[in-house]
Amino acid sequence: MKIGIVCYPTYGGSGIVATELGMDLAERGHEVHFISTSLPARLDITLSNIYFHKVNVETYPLFEEYQPYSLALSTIIVNIAQSHGLDLLHVHYAIPHAYAAYFAKQMLREKGIELPIITTLHGTDITLVGNHPVYKPAVEFSINHSDKVTAVSESLKKETYEFFNVTNEIEVIPNFIDNEQYEIEEDCGCRNKLAHKKEKVIIHVSNLRKVKRLEDVVKVFYEIQKEIPSRLIIVGEGPEWEKANDLINRLRISEKVKTLGKITELYNVLCSSDLFLLLSEKESFGLAALEAMAASVPVISSNAGGIPEVNLDGKTGFVLPIGDVKGMAEKAITLLSNESMLNEFKKNAKAQALKFDKTNILPMYEELYLSVLEKNTLNKSIN
Ligand code: GMT
């Protein structure tokens, strides 16, 4: 198949899922065309069967700070679909990708080309940004006009039906992980660089946005370090850092907190960690938690959105109500101070990550593509 993939190029989960999916499809022999504003963060462009097409948004003084990204995206989709003969287009994150794809589809139809559109909903495109009155009608319209819609968790599917008047069926295809990438010796040499020998390594990875409740991460760690020698590693960059850093300074724990910024090769750091904190107030899935679990790291999490579908309470970690800092800290201390429990949870975390292995999930996308293509062929023969 010739597949077009539209995604954001950032380190965010939707871009990562789109990139890993595309690279795997290419490995399986499909021709994959990435369409994005810059090279997606984890994309290995040297792989065969992979193409990258940059969306160029032309600036013009009249537009001031609002450049017409959707328009530029629709245009490039039309061009790529025509010049490369795409069989289908898979857009990740509804805003504005599903909307731009719809208009590209209409333009192509005028030229006698039928381009099926698959939209994958990732989270904030539904739960935060998408249901804002400014975007809601357009998001609803694009979901209802996609040929197939998928959501990354049951929770996100439910929320989509709650927030929008969706007439289309939504199929849940959970996020996935390449477990092989995490088969690293526990003592890969990285642990020494992160913490002293007897310290436990607590880790948080995110885009440090408000929904991640970074201050809760700091507060939970503050309680942990009072009882257990430990370090907090924060991976990622984002707008909430300043506030969190201020709290770190006020609590006088800056010596025990290390920030790594944006890093692509997370495996070594995760494999050297003992506990992952994901305390978000919204999280459709929690890919970062799954990545930690693939590295056998248990998770203390909030119960936001789809997290409980990934982190199993009392098994792979603990799940507590959003904002329950005291409860989260207590559970973390219980786990970190009981070696046999910690080892059991590490094993459970890995076993759970194996269920989301890419070998189990990716065929679901391939099947979905085939069903869309079959329907398209059928429609053509009827018309
Ligand atoms: O977590 C973020 O803020 C980034 C965001 C994105 O769209 O890139 O992540 C969303 O999609 C990920 C991949 O499907 C999910 O694992 C995240 O849970 C989801 N984030 C939220 O719902 C806040």
CSV table of C-alpha atoms and ligand atoms in Angstrom, one decimal:
chain,number,residue,atom,x,y,z
A,1,MET,CA,0.0,0.0,0.0
A,2,LYS,CA,1.0,3.6,-0.5
A,3,ILE,CA,0.2,5.3,2.8
A,4,GLY,CA,0.3,9.0,3.7
A,5,ILE,CA,0.7,9.9,7.3
A,6,VAL,CA,0.0,13.4,8.7
A,7,CYS,CA,1.4,14.2,12.2
A,8,TYR,CA,2.9,16.8,14.4
A,9,PRO,CA,6.7,16.5,14.3
A,10,THR,CA,7.2,17.0,18.0
A,11,TYR,CA,8.1,14.7,20.9
A,12,GLY,CA,4.5,14.5,21.9
A,13,GLY,CA,2.8,11.0,22.0
A,14,SER,CA,0.8,11.5,18.8
A,15,GLY,CA,3.8,12.2,16.7
A,16,ILE,CA,5.7,9.3,18.3
A,17,VAL,CA,2.9,6.8,17.6
A,18,ALA,CA,2.5,8.1,14.0
A,19,THR,CA,6.3,7.8,13.4
A,20,GLU,CA,6.7,4.4,14.9
A,21,LEU,CA,3.7,3.1,13.0
A,22,GLY,CA,5.0,4.5,9.7
A,23,MET,CA,8.4,3.1,10.2
A,24,ASP,CA,7.1,-0.3,10.9
A,25,LEU,CA,4.7,-0.2,8.0
A,26,ALA,CA,7.7,0.7,5.8
A,27,GLU,CA,9.6,-2.3,7.2
A,28,ARG,CA,6.6,-4.5,6.2
A,29,GLY,CA,7.0,-3.3,2.6
A,30,HIS,CA,4.5,-0.5,2.4
A,31,GLU,CA,5.5,2.9,0.9
A,32,VAL,CA,5.0,5.5,3.6
A,33,HIS,CA,4.8,9.3,3.0
A,34,PHE,CA,5.1,11.5,6.1
A,35,ILE,CA,3.6,14.9,5.8
A,36,SER,CA,4.6,17.3,8.6
A,37,THR,CA,6.0,20.8,9.2
A,38,SER,CA,9.4,19.3,10.0
A,39,LEU,CA,11.1,15.9,10.2
A,40,PRO,CA,9.3,14.0,13.0
A,41,ALA,CA,11.5,13.7,16.1
A,42,ARG,CA,11.9,9.9,16.0
A,43,LEU,CA,11.8,9.4,12.2
A,44,ASP,CA,14.7,7.5,10.7
A,45,ILE,CA,14.6,9.0,7.2
A,46,THR,CA,17.4,6.7,6.0
A,47,LEU,CA,15.0,3.7,6.1
A,48,SER,CA,13.9,2.5,2.7
A,49,ASN,CA,10.2,3.0,1.7
A,50,ILE,CA,10.0,6.2,3.8
A,51,TYR,CA,9.5,9.7,2.3
A,52,PHE,CA,9.2,13.0,4.0
A,53,HIS,CA,7.2,16.0,2.7
A,54,LYS,CA,7.4,19.3,4.5
A,55,VAL,CA,4.3,21.4,4.9
A,56,ASN,CA,5.5,24.9,3.9
A,57,VAL,CA,3.3,27.6,5.4
A,58,GLU,CA,3.9,30.7,3.4
A,59,THR,CA,4.0,33.8,5.5
A,60,TYR,CA,2.4,37.1,4.4
A,61,PRO,CA,2.1,40.3,6.4
A,62,LEU,CA,-1.7,40.3,6.1
A,63,PHE,CA,-1.9,37.0,8.0
A,64,GLU,CA,0.0,38.6,10.9
A,65,GLU,CA,0.7,35.8,13.4
A,66,TYR,CA,-2.0,33.4,12.0
A,67,GLN,CA,-0.6,31.5,9.1
A,68,PRO,CA,-3.1,29.3,7.2
A,69,TYR,CA,-1.6,25.9,8.2
A,70,SER,CA,-4.7,23.9,7.3
A,71,LEU,CA,-4.8,25.4,3.8
A,72,ALA,CA,-1.1,24.6,3.2
A,73,LEU,CA,-1.7,21.1,4.5
A,74,SER,CA,-4.7,20.4,2.3
A,75,THR,CA,-2.7,21.6,-0.7
A,76,ILE,CA,0.3,19.3,0.0
A,77,ILE,CA,-2.0,16.3,0.6
A,78,VAL,CA,-3.6,16.9,-2.8
A,79,ASN,CA,-0.1,17.2,-4.4
A,80,ILE,CA,1.3,14.1,-2.7
A,81,ALA,CA,-1.8,12.0,-3.3
A,82,GLN,CA,-1.6,12.8,-7.0
A,83,SER,CA,2.1,12.6,-7.6
A,84,HIS,CA,2.7,9.4,-5.5
A,85,GLY,CA,-0.7,7.7,-6.0
A,86,LEU,CA,-1.5,7.4,-2.3
A,87,ASP,CA,-4.0,4.6,-1.5
A,88,LEU,CA,-5.1,6.2,1.8
A,89,LEU,CA,-4.2,9.0,4.2
A,90,HIS,CA,-3.9,8.4,8.0
A,91,VAL,CA,-4.0,11.6,10.0
A,92,HIS,CA,-2.9,11.8,13.6
A,93,TYR,CA,-4.6,14.3,15.9
A,94,ALA,CA,-7.9,15.7,14.7
A,95,ILE,CA,-6.9,19.4,14.9
A,96,PRO,CA,-6.6,20.6,12.2
A,97,HIS,CA,-5.4,17.4,10.4
A,98,ALA,CA,-8.7,15.7,9.9
A,99,TYR,CA,-10.2,19.0,8.8
A,100,ALA,CA,-7.5,19.7,6.2
A,101,ALA,CA,-7.7,16.0,5.0
A,102,TYR,CA,-11.4,16.4,4.4
A,103,PHE,CA,-10.9,19.4,2.1
A,104,ALA,CA,-8.0,17.6,0.3
A,105,LYS,CA,-10.3,14.7,-0.3
A,106,GLN,CA,-12.9,17.0,-1.8
A,107,MET,CA,-10.4,18.6,-4.1
A,108,LEU,CA,-9.1,15.2,-5.2
A,109,ARG,CA,-12.6,14.0,-5.8
A,110,GLU,CA,-13.0,16.8,-8.4
A,111,LYS,CA,-10.0,15.3,-10.2
A,112,GLY,CA,-11.6,11.8,-10.1
A,113,ILE,CA,-9.4,10.6,-7.3
A,114,GLU,CA,-10.8,8.9,-4.2
A,115,LEU,CA,-8.6,9.2,-1.1
A,116,PRO,CA,-9.9,7.4,2.0
A,117,ILE,CA,-9.1,9.2,5.3
A,118,ILE,CA,-8.4,7.5,8.6
A,119,THR,CA,-8.3,9.8,11.7
A,120,THR,CA,-6.7,8.8,14.9
A,121,LEU,CA,-7.8,10.7,18.0
A,122,HIS,CA,-5.0,11.1,20.5
A,123,GLY,CA,-6.3,12.9,23.5
A,124,THR,CA,-6.2,16.7,23.9
A,125,ASP,CA,-7.6,17.0,20.4
A,126,ILE,CA,-10.8,15.8,22.1
A,127,THR,CA,-10.6,16.4,25.8
A,128,LEU,CA,-9.0,19.8,25.9
A,129,VAL,CA,-8.6,21.7,22.7
A,130,GLY,CA,-11.2,20.0,20.5
A,131,ASN,CA,-14.2,20.5,22.7
A,132,HIS,CA,-13.6,24.3,23.0
A,133,PRO,CA,-16.4,26.1,21.3
A,134,VAL,CA,-13.9,27.7,19.0
A,135,TYR,CA,-13.1,24.4,17.4
A,136,LYS,CA,-15.9,22.0,18.4
A,137,PRO,CA,-18.1,22.1,15.2
A,138,ALA,CA,-15.1,21.7,12.9
A,139,VAL,CA,-13.7,18.8,14.9
A,140,GLU,CA,-17.1,17.1,15.1
A,141,PHE,CA,-17.6,17.6,11.3
A,142,SER,CA,-14.1,16.1,10.5
A,143,ILE,CA,-14.7,13.1,12.8
A,144,ASN,CA,-18.0,12.4,11.1
A,145,HIS,CA,-16.5,12.8,7.6
A,146,SER,CA,-13.5,10.5,8.1
A,147,ASP,CA,-13.8,7.1,6.5
A,148,LYS,CA,-12.6,5.5,9.7
A,149,VAL,CA,-11.9,6.9,13.1
A,150,THR,CA,-9.8,5.3,15.8
A,151,ALA,CA,-9.1,6.3,19.4
A,152,VAL,CA,-6.1,5.2,21.5
A,153,SER,CA,-8.2,4.0,24.5
A,154,GLU,CA,-11.7,3.0,25.5
A,155,SER,CA,-11.7,6.1,27.7
A,156,LEU,CA,-11.0,8.4,24.8
A,157,LYS,CA,-13.7,6.7,22.7
A,158,LYS,CA,-16.2,7.3,25.5
A,159,GLU,CA,-15.2,10.9,26.0
A,160,THR,CA,-15.5,11.5,22.2
A,161,TYR,CA,-19.1,10.2,22.2
A,162,GLU,CA,-19.8,12.3,25.3
A,163,PHE,CA,-18.4,15.6,24.1
A,164,PHE,CA,-19.4,15.4,20.4
A,165,ASN,CA,-22.4,14.4,18.3
A,166,VAL,CA,-20.4,11.6,16.6
A,167,THR,CA,-22.3,9.5,14.1
A,168,ASN,CA,-19.3,7.6,12.9
A,169,GLU,CA,-18.1,4.4,14.6
A,170,ILE,CA,-14.9,4.7,16.6
A,171,GLU,CA,-12.6,1.8,16.8
A,172,VAL,CA,-10.1,1.5,19.7
A,173,ILE,CA,-6.6,0.7,18.7
A,174,PRO,CA,-4.4,1.2,21.7
A,175,ASN,CA,-0.9,2.7,21.5
A,176,PHE,CA,1.9,0.2,21.2
A,177,ILE,CA,5.6,-0.3,22.1
A,178,ASP,CA,8.6,-2.0,20.6
A,179,ASN,CA,9.6,-4.1,23.6
A,180,GLU,CA,12.8,-5.2,21.9
A,181,GLN,CA,14.2,-1.7,22.1
A,182,TYR,CA,14.0,-1.9,25.9
A,183,GLU,CA,15.9,-5.2,26.3
A,184,ILE,CA,18.9,-3.4,27.9
A,185,GLU,CA,20.9,-4.6,30.9
A,186,GLU,CA,19.5,-3.0,34.0
A,187,ASP,CA,22.9,-1.8,34.9
A,188,CYS,CA,23.7,-0.2,31.5
A,189,GLY,CA,26.1,2.3,33.1
A,190,CYS,CA,23.6,5.1,33.1
A,191,ARG,CA,22.4,4.6,36.7
A,192,ASN,CA,25.8,5.8,38.1
A,193,LYS,CA,25.4,9.1,36.2
A,194,LEU,CA,21.9,9.7,37.5
A,195,ALA,CA,22.2,8.9,41.2
A,196,HIS,CA,24.4,7.7,44.0
A,197,LYS,CA,24.6,4.0,44.5
A,198,LYS,CA,22.1,3.6,47.3
A,199,GLU,CA,19.6,6.1,45.9
A,200,LYS,CA,16.4,5.1,44.1
A,201,VAL,CA,15.7,6.8,40.7
A,202,ILE,CA,12.3,8.3,40.3
A,203,ILE,CA,11.5,9.6,36.8
A,204,HIS,CA,8.9,11.8,35.1
A,205,VAL,CA,8.8,12.3,31.3
A,206,SER,CA,6.4,14.7,29.6
A,207,ASN,CA,6.0,17.9,27.7
A,208,LEU,CA,5.7,19.7,31.1
A,209,ARG,CA,2.4,21.2,30.2
A,210,LYS,CA,-0.3,22.2,32.8
A,211,VAL,CA,-2.2,18.9,32.3
A,212,LYS,CA,0.8,17.0,33.6
A,213,ARG,CA,0.6,18.5,37.1
A,214,LEU,CA,4.3,18.9,37.4
A,215,GLU,CA,4.0,20.5,40.8
A,216,ASP,CA,2.3,17.3,42.1
A,217,VAL,CA,5.4,15.4,40.7
A,218,VAL,CA,7.7,17.6,42.8
A,219,LYS,CA,5.5,17.4,45.9
A,220,VAL,CA,5.2,13.6,45.7
A,221,PHE,CA,9.0,13.3,45.3
A,222,TYR,CA,9.5,15.7,48.2
A,223,GLU,CA,7.6,13.2,50.4
A,224,ILE,CA,9.5,10.2,49.0
A,225,GLN,CA,13.0,11.6,49.5
A,226,LYS,CA,12.2,12.3,53.2
A,227,GLU,CA,11.9,8.5,53.7
A,228,ILE,CA,13.9,7.0,50.9
A,229,PRO,CA,17.3,8.2,49.5
A,230,SER,CA,16.3,9.1,46.0
A,231,ARG,CA,16.7,11.3,43.0
A,232,LEU,CA,14.1,12.8,40.7
A,233,ILE,CA,14.9,12.8,37.0
A,234,ILE,CA,12.7,15.1,34.8
A,235,VAL,CA,12.8,14.5,31.1
A,236,GLY,CA,11.2,17.0,28.7
A,237,GLU,CA,10.8,20.7,28.2
A,238,GLY,CA,7.7,22.8,28.6
A,239,PRO,CA,5.9,25.8,30.0
A,240,GLU,CA,5.4,24.5,33.5
A,241,TRP,CA,9.1,24.1,34.3
A,242,GLU,CA,9.6,27.6,35.8
A,243,LYS,CA,6.8,27.1,38.4
A,244,ALA,CA,8.0,23.6,39.2
A,245,ASN,CA,11.6,24.8,39.6
A,246,ASP,CA,10.5,27.5,41.9
A,247,LEU,CA,8.8,24.9,44.1
A,248,ILE,CA,11.9,22.7,43.9
A,249,ASN,CA,14.0,25.6,45.2
A,250,ARG,CA,11.5,26.5,47.9
A,251,LEU,CA,11.5,22.9,49.1
A,252,ARG,CA,15.3,22.9,49.1
A,253,ILE,CA,15.6,19.7,47.0
A,254,SER,CA,17.3,21.1,43.9
A,255,GLU,CA,20.4,18.9,44.7
A,256,LYS,CA,18.2,15.9,44.3
A,257,VAL,CA,16.5,16.9,41.1
A,258,LYS,CA,18.1,16.4,37.7
A,259,THR,CA,16.6,17.7,34.4
A,260,LEU,CA,17.6,16.1,31.1
A,261,GLY,CA,15.6,18.3,28.7
A,262,LYS,CA,14.4,16.7,25.5
A,263,ILE,CA,16.2,13.4,24.7
A,264,THR,CA,15.3,11.0,22.0
A,265,GLU,CA,17.0,7.8,23.3
A,266,LEU,CA,15.1,7.4,26.5
A,267,TYR,CA,15.8,3.6,26.9
A,268,ASN,CA,19.0,3.9,29.0
A,269,VAL,CA,17.5,6.4,31.4
A,270,LEU,CA,14.3,4.4,31.8
A,271,CYS,CA,16.2,1.1,32.3
A,272,SER,CA,18.1,2.8,35.1
A,273,SER,CA,14.9,4.0,36.9
A,274,ASP,CA,12.9,2.5,39.8
A,275,LEU,CA,9.6,4.3,39.6
A,276,PHE,CA,7.8,6.4,37.0
A,277,LEU,CA,5.4,9.2,38.0
A,278,LEU,CA,2.5,10.2,35.7
A,279,LEU,CA,0.1,12.4,37.7
A,280,SER,CA,-1.7,14.1,34.9
A,281,GLU,CA,-5.2,15.6,35.1
A,282,LYS,CA,-5.9,14.5,31.6
A,283,GLU,CA,-4.3,11.6,29.7
A,284,SER,CA,-6.0,9.6,27.0
A,285,PHE,CA,-3.5,6.8,27.2
A,286,GLY,CA,-0.2,7.6,28.8
A,287,LEU,CA,2.4,6.4,26.3
A,288,ALA,CA,5.2,7.7,28.5
A,289,ALA,CA,4.0,5.3,31.3
A,290,LEU,CA,3.9,2.4,28.8
A,291,GLU,CA,7.5,3.2,27.7
A,292,ALA,CA,8.5,3.1,31.4
A,293,MET,CA,6.8,-0.3,31.9
A,294,ALA,CA,8.5,-1.7,28.8
A,295,ALA,CA,11.7,-0.9,30.7
A,296,SER,CA,10.3,-2.8,33.7
A,297,VAL,CA,9.6,0.3,35.7
A,298,PRO,CA,6.4,0.4,37.9
A,299,VAL,CA,4.2,3.5,37.7
A,300,ILE,CA,2.5,5.7,40.3
A,301,SER,CA,-0.2,7.4,38.4
A,302,SER,CA,-3.4,9.4,38.6
A,303,ASN,CA,-6.6,7.8,37.4
A,304,ALA,CA,-7.0,10.3,34.5
A,305,GLY,CA,-8.6,9.2,31.3
A,306,GLY,CA,-7.1,6.0,29.8
A,307,ILE,CA,-4.2,5.6,32.3
A,308,PRO,CA,-6.0,2.8,34.3
A,309,GLU,CA,-6.2,0.8,31.0
A,310,VAL,CA,-2.4,0.8,31.0
A,311,ASN,CA,-1.3,1.0,34.6
A,312,LEU,CA,-3.0,-1.7,36.7
A,313,ASP,CA,-3.7,-0.6,40.2
A,314,GLY,CA,-1.9,-2.9,42.8
A,315,LYS,CA,-0.1,-4.8,40.0
A,316,THR,CA,2.0,-2.7,37.7
A,317,GLY,CA,2.0,0.3,40.1
A,318,PHE,CA,-0.7,2.3,41.9
A,319,VAL,CA,-3.5,4.4,40.5
A,320,LEU,CA,-4.8,7.3,42.7
A,321,PRO,CA,-7.3,10.1,42.3
A,322,ILE,CA,-5.9,13.2,40.4
A,323,GLY,CA,-4.2,15.5,42.9
A,324,ASP,CA,-4.0,12.9,45.8
A,325,VAL,CA,-0.4,13.8,46.5
A,326,LYS,CA,-0.4,12.3,50.0
A,327,GLY,CA,-1.8,9.0,48.8
A,328,MET,CA,0.6,8.9,45.8
A,329,ALA,CA,3.6,9.5,48.1
A,330,GLU,CA,2.5,6.9,50.6
A,331,LYS,CA,2.1,4.2,47.8
A,332,ALA,CA,5.4,5.2,46.3
A,333,ILE,CA,7.2,4.8,49.7
A,334,THR,CA,5.5,1.5,50.4
A,335,LEU,CA,6.7,0.2,47.0
A,336,LEU,CA,10.2,1.6,47.1
A,337,SER,CA,10.8,0.3,50.7
A,338,ASN,CA,9.7,-3.3,49.9
A,339,GLU,CA,12.2,-4.9,47.5
A,340,SER,CA,10.2,-8.1,46.9
A,341,MET,CA,7.1,-6.0,46.1
A,342,LEU,CA,9.1,-3.7,43.9
A,343,ASN,CA,10.6,-6.7,42.0
A,344,GLU,CA,7.1,-8.2,41.6
A,345,PHE,CA,5.7,-4.9,40.2
A,346,LYS,CA,8.7,-4.6,37.9
A,347,LYS,CA,7.9,-8.0,36.4
A,348,ASN,CA,4.2,-7.2,36.2
A,349,ALA,CA,5.0,-3.9,34.4
A,350,LYS,CA,7.0,-5.7,31.8
A,351,ALA,CA,4.3,-8.3,31.3
A,352,GLN,CA,1.7,-5.6,30.8
A,353,ALA,CA,4.0,-3.8,28.3
A,354,LEU,CA,4.3,-7.0,26.3
A,355,LYS,CA,0.5,-7.0,25.8
A,356,PHE,CA,0.9,-3.7,24.0
A,357,ASP,CA,3.8,-4.9,21.9
A,358,LYS,CA,3.7,-3.6,18.4
A,359,THR,CA,3.5,-7.1,17.0
A,360,ASN,CA,0.0,-7.3,18.6
A,361,ILE,CA,-1.2,-3.9,17.8
A,362,LEU,CA,0.2,-2.9,14.3
A,363,PRO,CA,-1.8,-5.7,12.4
A,364,MET,CA,-4.9,-3.9,13.7
A,365,TYR,CA,-4.0,-0.8,11.7
A,366,GLU,CA,-3.1,-2.9,8.6
A,367,GLU,CA,-6.5,-4.7,8.8
A,368,LEU,CA,-8.2,-1.3,9.2
A,369,TYR,CA,-6.5,0.0,6.1
A,370,LEU,CA,-7.5,-3.1,4.1
A,371,SER,CA,-11.1,-2.8,5.2
A,372,VAL,CA,-11.1,0.9,4.1
A,373,LEU,CA,-9.6,0.1,0.8
A,374,GLU,CA,-12.0,-2.7,0.2
A,375,LYS,CA,-15.0,-0.4,0.9
A,376,ASN,CA,-13.5,2.2,-1.4
A,377,THR,CA,-13.1,-0.4,-4.3
A,378,LEU,CA,-16.7,-1.6,-3.6
A,379,ASN,CA,-18.0,2.0,-3.8
A,380,LYS,CA,-16.1,2.6,-7.0
A,381,SER,CA,-17.6,-0.5,-8.7
A,382,ILE,CA,-21.1,0.5,-7.6
A,383,ASN,CA,-20.7,4.0,-9.0
B,1,GMT,O1,0.7,14.2,26.3
B,1,GMT,C1,0.6,15.2,25.6
B,1,GMT,O2,0.3,16.3,25.9
B,1,GMT,C2,0.9,15.0,24.1
B,1,GMT,C3,-0.2,14.4,23.4
B,1,GMT,C4,0.0,14.4,21.9
B,1,GMT,O3,-1.1,14.5,21.2
B,1,GMT,O4,1.0,14.2,21.3
B,1,GMT,O5,-0.4,13.1,23.9
B,1,GMT,C5,-1.6,12.5,23.7
B,1,GMT,O6,-1.4,11.4,22.8
B,1,GMT,C6,-0.6,10.3,23.3
B,1,GMT,C7,-0.5,9.3,22.2
B,1,GMT,O7,-1.7,8.7,21.8
B,1,GMT,C8,-1.2,9.7,24.6
B,1,GMT,O8,-0.4,8.7,25.1
B,1,GMT,C9,-1.4,10.8,25.6
B,1,GMT,O9,-2.0,10.3,26.7
B,1,GMT,C10,-2.2,12.0,25.1
B,1,GMT,N1,-2.1,13.1,26.0
B,1,GMT,C11,-3.2,13.6,26.7
B,1,GMT,O10,-4.3,13.1,26.5
B,1,GMT,C12,-3.0,14.7,27.6
